PDB file of C-alpha atoms in Angstrom:
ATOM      1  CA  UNK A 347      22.715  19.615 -14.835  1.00 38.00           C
ATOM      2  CA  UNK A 348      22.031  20.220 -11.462  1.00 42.00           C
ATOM      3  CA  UNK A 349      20.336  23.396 -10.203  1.00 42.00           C
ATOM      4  CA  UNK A 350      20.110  25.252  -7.037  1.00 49.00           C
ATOM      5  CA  UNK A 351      16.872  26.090  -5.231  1.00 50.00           C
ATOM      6  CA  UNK A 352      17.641  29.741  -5.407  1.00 52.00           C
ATOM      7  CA  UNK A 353      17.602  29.166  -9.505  1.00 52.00           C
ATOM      8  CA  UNK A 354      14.211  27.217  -8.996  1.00 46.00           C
ATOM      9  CA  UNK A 355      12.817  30.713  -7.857  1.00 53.00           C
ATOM     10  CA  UNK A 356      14.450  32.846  -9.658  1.00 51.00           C
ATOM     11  CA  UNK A 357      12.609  30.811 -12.561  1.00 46.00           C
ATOM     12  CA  UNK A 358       9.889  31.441 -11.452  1.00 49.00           C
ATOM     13  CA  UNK A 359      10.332  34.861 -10.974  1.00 48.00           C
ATOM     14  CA  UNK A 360      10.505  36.027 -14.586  1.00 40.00           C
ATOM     15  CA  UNK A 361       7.121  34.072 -15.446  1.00 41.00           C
ATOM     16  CA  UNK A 362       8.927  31.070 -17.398  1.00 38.00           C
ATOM     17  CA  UNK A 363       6.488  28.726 -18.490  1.00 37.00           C
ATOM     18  CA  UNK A 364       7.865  25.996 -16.268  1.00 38.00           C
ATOM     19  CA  UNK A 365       7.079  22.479 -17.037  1.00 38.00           C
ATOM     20  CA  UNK A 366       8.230  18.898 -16.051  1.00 37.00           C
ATOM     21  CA  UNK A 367      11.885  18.008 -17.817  1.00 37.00           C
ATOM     22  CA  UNK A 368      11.335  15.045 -19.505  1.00 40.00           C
ATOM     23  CA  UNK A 369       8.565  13.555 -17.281  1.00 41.00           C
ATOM     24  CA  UNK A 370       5.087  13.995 -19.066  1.00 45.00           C
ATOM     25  CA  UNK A 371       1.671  13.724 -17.107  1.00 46.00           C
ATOM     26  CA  UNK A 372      -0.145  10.370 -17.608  1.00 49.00           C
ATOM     27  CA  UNK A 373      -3.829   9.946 -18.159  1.00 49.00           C
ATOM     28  CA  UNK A 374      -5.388   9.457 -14.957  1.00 52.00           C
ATOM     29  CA  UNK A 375      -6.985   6.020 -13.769  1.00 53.00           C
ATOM     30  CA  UNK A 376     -10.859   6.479 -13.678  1.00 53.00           C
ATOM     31  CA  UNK A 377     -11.652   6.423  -9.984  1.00 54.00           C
ATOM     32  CA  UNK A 378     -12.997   3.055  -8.908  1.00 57.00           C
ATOM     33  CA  UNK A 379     -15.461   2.154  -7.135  1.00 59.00           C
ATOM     34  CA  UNK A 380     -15.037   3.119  -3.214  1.00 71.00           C
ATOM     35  CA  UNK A 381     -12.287   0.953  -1.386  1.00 80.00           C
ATOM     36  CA  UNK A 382     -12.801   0.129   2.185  1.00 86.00           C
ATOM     37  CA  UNK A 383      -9.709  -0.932   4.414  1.00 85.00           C
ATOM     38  CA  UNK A 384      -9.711  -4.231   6.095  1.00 85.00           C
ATOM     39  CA  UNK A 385      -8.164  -2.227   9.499  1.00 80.00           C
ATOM     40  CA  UNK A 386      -7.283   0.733  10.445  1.00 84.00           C
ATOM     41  CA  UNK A 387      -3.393   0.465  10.526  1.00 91.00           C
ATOM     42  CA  UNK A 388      -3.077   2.849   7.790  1.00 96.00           C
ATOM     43  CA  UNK A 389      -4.908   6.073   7.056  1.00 97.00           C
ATOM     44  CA  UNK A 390      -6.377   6.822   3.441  1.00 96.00           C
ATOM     45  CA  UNK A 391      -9.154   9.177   4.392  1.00 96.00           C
ATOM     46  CA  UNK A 392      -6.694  11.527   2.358  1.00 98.00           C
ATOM     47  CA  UNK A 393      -8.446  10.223  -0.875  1.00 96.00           C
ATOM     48  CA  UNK A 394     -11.718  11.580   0.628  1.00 96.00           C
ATOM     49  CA  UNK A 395     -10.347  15.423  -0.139  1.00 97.00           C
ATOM     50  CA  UNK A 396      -8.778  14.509  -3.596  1.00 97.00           C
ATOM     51  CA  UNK A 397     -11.831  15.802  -5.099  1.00 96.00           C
ATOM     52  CA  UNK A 398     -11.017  18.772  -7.398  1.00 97.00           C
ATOM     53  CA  UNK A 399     -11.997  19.304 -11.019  1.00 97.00           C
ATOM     54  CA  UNK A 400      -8.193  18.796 -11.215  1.00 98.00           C
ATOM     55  CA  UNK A 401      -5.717  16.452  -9.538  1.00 98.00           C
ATOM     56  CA  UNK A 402      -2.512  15.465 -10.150  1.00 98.00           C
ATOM     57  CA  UNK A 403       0.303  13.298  -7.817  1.00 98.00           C
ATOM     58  CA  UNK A 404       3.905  14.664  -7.786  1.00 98.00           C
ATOM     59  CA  UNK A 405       6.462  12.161  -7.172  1.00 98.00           C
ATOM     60  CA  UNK A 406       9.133  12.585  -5.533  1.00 98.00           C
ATOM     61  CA  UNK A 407      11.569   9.825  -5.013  1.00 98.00           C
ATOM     62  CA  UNK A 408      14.541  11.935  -4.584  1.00 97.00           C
ATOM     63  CA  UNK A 409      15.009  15.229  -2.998  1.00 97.00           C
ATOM     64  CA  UNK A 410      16.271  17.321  -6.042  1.00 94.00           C
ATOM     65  CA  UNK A 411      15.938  20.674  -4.231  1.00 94.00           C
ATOM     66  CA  UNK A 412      12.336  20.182  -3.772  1.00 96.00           C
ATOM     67  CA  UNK A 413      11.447  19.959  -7.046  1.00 96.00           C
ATOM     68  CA  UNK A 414       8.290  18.114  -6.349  1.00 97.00           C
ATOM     69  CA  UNK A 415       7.484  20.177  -3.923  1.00 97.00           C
ATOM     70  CA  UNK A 416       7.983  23.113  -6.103  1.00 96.00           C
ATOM     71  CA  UNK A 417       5.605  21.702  -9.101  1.00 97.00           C
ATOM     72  CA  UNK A 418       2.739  21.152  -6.777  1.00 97.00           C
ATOM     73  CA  UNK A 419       2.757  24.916  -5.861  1.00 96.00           C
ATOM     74  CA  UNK A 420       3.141  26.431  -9.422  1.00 93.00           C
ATOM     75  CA  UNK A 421       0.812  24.271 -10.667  1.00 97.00           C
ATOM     76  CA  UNK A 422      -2.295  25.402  -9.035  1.00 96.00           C
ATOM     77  CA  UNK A 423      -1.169  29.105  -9.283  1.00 95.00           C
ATOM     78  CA  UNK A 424      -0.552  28.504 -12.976  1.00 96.00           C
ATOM     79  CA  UNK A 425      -4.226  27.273 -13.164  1.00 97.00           C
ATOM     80  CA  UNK A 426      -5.178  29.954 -11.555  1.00 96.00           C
ATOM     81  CA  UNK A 427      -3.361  32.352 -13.753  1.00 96.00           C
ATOM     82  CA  UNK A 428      -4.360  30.971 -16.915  1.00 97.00           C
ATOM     83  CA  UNK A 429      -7.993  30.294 -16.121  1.00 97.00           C
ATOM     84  CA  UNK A 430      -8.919  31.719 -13.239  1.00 97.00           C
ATOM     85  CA  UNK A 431      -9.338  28.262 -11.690  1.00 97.00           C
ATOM     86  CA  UNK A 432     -10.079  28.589  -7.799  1.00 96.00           C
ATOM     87  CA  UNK A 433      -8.183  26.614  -5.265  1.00 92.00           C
ATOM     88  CA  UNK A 434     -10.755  24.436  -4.311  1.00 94.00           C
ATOM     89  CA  UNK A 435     -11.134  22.975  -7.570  1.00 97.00           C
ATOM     90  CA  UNK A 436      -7.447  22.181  -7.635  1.00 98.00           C
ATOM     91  CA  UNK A 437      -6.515  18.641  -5.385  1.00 98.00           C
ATOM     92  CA  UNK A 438      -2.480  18.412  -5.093  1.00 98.00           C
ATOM     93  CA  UNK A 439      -1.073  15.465  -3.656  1.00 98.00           C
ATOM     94  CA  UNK A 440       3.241  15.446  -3.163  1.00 98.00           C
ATOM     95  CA  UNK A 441       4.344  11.891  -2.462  1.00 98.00           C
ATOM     96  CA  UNK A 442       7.997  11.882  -0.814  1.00 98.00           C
ATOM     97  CA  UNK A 443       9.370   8.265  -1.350  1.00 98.00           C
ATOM     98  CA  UNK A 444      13.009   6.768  -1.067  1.00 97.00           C
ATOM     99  CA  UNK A 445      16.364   8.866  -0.808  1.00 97.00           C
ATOM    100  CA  UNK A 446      13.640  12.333  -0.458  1.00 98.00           C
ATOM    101  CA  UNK A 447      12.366  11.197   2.961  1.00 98.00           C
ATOM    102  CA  UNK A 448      14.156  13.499   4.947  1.00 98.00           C
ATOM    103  CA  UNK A 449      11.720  15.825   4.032  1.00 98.00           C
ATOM    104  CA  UNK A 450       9.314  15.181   5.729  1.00 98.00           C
ATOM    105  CA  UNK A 451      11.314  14.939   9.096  1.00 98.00           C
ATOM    106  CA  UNK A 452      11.338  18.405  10.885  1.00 98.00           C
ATOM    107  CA  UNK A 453      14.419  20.878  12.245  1.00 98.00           C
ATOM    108  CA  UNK A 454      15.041  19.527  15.036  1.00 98.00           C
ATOM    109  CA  UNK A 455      15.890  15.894  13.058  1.00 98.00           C
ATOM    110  CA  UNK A 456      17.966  17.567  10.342  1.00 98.00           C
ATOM    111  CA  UNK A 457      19.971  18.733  13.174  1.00 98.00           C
ATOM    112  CA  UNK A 458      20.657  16.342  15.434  1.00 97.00           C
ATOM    113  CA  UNK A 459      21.757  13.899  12.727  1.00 98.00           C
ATOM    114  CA  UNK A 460      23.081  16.543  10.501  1.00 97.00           C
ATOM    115  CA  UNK A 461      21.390  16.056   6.951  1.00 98.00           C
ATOM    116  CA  UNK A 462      22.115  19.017   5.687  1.00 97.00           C
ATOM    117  CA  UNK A 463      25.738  17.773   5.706  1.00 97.00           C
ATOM    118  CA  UNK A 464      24.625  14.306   4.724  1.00 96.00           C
ATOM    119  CA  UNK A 465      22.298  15.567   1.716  1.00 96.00           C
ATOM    120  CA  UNK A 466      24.958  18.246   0.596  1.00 96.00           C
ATOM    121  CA  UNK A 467      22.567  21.370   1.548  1.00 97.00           C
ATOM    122  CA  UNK A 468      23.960  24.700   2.377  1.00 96.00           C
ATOM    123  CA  UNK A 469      22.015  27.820   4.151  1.00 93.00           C
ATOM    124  CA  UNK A 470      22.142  30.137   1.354  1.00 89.00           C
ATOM    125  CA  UNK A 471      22.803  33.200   3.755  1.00 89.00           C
ATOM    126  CA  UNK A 472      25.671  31.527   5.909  1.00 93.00           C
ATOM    127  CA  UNK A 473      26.924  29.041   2.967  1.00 95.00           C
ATOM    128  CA  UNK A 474      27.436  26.502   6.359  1.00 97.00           C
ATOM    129  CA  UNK A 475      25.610  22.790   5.725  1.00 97.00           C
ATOM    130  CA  UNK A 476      22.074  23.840   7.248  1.00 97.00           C
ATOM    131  CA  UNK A 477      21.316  22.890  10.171  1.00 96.00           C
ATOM    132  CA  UNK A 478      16.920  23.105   9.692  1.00 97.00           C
ATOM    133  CA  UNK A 479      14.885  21.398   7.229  1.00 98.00           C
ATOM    134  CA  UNK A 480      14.811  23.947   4.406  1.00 96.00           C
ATOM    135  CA  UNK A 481      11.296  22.549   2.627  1.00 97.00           C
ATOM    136  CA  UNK A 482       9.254  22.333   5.972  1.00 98.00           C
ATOM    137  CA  UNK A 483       9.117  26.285   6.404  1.00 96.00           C
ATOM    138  CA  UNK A 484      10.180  29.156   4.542  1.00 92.00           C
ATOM    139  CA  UNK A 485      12.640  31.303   6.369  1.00 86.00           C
ATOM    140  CA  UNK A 486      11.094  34.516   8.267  1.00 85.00           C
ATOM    141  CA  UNK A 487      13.189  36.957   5.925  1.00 85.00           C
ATOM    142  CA  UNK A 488      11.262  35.291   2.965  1.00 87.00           C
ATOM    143  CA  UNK A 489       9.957  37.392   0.242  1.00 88.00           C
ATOM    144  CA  UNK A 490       5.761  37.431   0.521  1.00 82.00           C
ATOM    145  CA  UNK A 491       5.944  35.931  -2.988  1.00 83.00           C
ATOM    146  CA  UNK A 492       8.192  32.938  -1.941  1.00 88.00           C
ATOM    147  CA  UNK A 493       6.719  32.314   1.681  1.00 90.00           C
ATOM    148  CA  UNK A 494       4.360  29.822   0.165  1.00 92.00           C
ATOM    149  CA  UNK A 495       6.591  27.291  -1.018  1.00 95.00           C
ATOM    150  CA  UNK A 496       7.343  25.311   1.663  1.00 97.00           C
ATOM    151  CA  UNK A 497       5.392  21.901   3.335  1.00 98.00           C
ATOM    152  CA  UNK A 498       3.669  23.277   5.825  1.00 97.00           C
ATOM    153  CA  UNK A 499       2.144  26.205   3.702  1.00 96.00           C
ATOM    154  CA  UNK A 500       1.420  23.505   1.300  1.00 97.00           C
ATOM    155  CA  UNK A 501      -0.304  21.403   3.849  1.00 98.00           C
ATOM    156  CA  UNK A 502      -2.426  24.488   5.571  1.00 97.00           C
ATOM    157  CA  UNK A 503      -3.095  25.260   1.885  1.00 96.00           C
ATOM    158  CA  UNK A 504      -5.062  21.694   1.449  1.00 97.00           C
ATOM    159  CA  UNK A 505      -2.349  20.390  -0.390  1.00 98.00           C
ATOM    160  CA  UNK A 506      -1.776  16.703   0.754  1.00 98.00           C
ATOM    161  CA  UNK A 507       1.663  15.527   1.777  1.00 98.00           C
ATOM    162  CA  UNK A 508       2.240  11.413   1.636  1.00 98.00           C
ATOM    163  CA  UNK A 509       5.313   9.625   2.803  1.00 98.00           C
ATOM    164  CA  UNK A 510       6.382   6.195   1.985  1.00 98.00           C
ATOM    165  CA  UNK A 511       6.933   4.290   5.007  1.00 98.00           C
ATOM    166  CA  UNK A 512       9.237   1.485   3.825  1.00 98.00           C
ATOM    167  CA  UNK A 513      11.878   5.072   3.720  1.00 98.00           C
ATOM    168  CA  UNK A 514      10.828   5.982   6.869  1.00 98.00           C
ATOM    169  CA  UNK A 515      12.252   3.202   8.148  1.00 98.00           C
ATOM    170  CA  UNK A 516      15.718   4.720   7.816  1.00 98.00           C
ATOM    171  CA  UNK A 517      14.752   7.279   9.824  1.00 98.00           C
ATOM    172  CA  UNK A 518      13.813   4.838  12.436  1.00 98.00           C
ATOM    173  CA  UNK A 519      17.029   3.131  12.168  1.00 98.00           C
ATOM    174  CA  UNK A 520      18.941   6.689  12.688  1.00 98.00           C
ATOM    175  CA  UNK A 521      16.719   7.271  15.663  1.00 98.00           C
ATOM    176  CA  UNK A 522      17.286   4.111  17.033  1.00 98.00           C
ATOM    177  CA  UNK A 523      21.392   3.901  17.072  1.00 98.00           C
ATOM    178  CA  UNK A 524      21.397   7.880  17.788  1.00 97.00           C
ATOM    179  CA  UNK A 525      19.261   6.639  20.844  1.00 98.00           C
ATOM    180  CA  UNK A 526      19.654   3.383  21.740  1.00 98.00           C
ATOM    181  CA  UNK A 527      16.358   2.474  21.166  1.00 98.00           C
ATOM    182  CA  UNK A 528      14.630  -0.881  19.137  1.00 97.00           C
ATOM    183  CA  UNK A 529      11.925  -2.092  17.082  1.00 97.00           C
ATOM    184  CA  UNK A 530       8.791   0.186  18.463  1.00 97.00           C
ATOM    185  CA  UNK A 531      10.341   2.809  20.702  1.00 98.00           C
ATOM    186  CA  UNK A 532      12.582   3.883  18.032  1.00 98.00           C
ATOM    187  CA  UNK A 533       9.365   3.707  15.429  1.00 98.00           C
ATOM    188  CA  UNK A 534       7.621   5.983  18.075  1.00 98.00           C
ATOM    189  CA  UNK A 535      10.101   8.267  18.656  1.00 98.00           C
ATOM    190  CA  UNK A 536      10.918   8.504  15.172  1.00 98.00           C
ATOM    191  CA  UNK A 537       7.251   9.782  14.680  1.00 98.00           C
ATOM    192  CA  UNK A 538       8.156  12.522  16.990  1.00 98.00           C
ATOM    193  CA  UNK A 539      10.305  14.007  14.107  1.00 98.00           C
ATOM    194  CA  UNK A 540       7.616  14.087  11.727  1.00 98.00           C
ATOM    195  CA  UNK A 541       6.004  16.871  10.236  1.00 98.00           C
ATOM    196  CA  UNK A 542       2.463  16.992  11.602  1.00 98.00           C
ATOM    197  CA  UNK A 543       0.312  16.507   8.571  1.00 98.00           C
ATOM    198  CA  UNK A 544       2.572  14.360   6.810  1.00 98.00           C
ATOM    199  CA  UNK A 545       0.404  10.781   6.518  1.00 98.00           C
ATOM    200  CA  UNK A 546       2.649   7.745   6.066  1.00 98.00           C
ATOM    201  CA  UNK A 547       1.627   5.111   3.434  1.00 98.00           C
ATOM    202  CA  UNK A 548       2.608   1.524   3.576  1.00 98.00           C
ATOM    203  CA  UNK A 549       4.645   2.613   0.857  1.00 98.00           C
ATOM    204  CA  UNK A 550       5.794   5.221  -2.465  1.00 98.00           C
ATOM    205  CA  UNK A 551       4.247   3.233  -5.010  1.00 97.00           C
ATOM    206  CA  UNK A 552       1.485   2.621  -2.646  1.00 98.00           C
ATOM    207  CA  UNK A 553       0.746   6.096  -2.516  1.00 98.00           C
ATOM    208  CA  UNK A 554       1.268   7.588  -6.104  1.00 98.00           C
ATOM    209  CA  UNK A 555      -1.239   4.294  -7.374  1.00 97.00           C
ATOM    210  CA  UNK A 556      -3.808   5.065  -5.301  1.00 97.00           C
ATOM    211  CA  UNK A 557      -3.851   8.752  -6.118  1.00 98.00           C
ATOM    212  CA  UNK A 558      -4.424   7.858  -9.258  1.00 97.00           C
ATOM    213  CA  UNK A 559      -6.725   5.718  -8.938  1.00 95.00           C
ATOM    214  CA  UNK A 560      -8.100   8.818  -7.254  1.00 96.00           C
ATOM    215  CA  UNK A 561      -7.931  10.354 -10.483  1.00 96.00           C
ATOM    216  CA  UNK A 562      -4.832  12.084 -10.231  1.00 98.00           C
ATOM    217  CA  UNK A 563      -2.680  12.847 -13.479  1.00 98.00           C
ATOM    218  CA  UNK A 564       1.101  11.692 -12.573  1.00 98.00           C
ATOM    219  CA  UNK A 565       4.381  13.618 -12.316  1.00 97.00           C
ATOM    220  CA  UNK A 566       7.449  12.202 -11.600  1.00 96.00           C
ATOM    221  CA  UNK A 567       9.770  15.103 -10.354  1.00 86.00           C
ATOM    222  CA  UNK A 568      13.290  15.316 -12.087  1.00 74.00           C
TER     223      UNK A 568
END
């Protein structure tokens, strides 16, 4: 059954014991040894900071409220909770792959080719499609609590935010018939929409395997 965003809080609000639904947490890859790129097309100094007592990749292929998003938070403030476990011995990677990639594209995107519409995703105070991305920031009349879970908190929080750029390419495509714009001006100005931090990966699958092969645990977000 599907579930609001404002639920996803209010879950966490009363202290549930959250965990995945259905999706359990693999055994991690040992690390291997170091893996040098032949060029320079795509960037994987990321794996450089995945170097916390604990790791663990959320996947998130779909949007489902943020789910993924969501888990990546509460996880290292559960660890925290329950042992006292300090953020820099936490390494959180969020990988947003296929129909979630709009997530990683900023306000100013969502609006002009109106996603919140398209992804069927109201403002909870005007109950109107929204017209912002709702997971880049949290809204400035955000409880203190709540302010946090959002992607660029995540990101200025060390968290590390992967997209798959195979999806991407849709936003390219949107860009490019919005705009009237081919092959690498509509690529560039596509990049203009993302949100700075987010690291494109040659892919999804690209970028959950080699977190773990970083020695990340898995989560598939559902």
């Amino acid at each position: 059954m599907p579930f609001s965003r404002r639920d996803f809080l209010s879950t966490l609000g009363v202290g549930a014991a959250v965990s995945a639904t259905g999706a359990p947490l693999h055994a991690a890859v040992t690390p291997p040894e170091h893996l040098v790129p032949l060029n320079a097309d795509w960037d994987v100094s990321w794996t450089d900071r995945v170097n916390g007592k604990f790791r663990a990749v959320f996947d998130s292929p779909e949007i489902h409220d943020g789910s993924a998003m969501y888990r990546a938070i509460f996880w290292r403030d559960q660890y925290k909770e329950v042992y006292g476990t300090p953020p820099e011995e936490m390494s959180a990677v969020l990988v947003i792959r296929h129909a979630a990639i709009a997530m990683v594209m900023n306000d100013a995107f969502w609006a002009q080719h109106q996603l919140g519409k398209a992804e069927k995703i109201k403002d909870p105070t005007t109950k109107k499609w929204t017209t912002v991305n709702p997971f880049r920031a949290a809204a400035a009349d955000t409880p203190p609590q709540w302010a946090k879970y959002s992607l660029e908190a995540f990101l200025k929080s060390g968290g590390i935010v992967l997209g798959c750029n195979l999806a991407f390419g849709q936003m390219v495509g949107m860009v490019g018939e919005k705009e009237k714009l081919k092959g690498e001006a509509a690529r560039a100005r596509a990049l203009e929409f993302l949100i700075p931090g987010v690291i494109l990966q040659p892919s999804g699958v690209f970028a959950a395997m080699r977190a773990q092969q970083a020695g990340c645990h898995y989560m598939l977000a559902s």
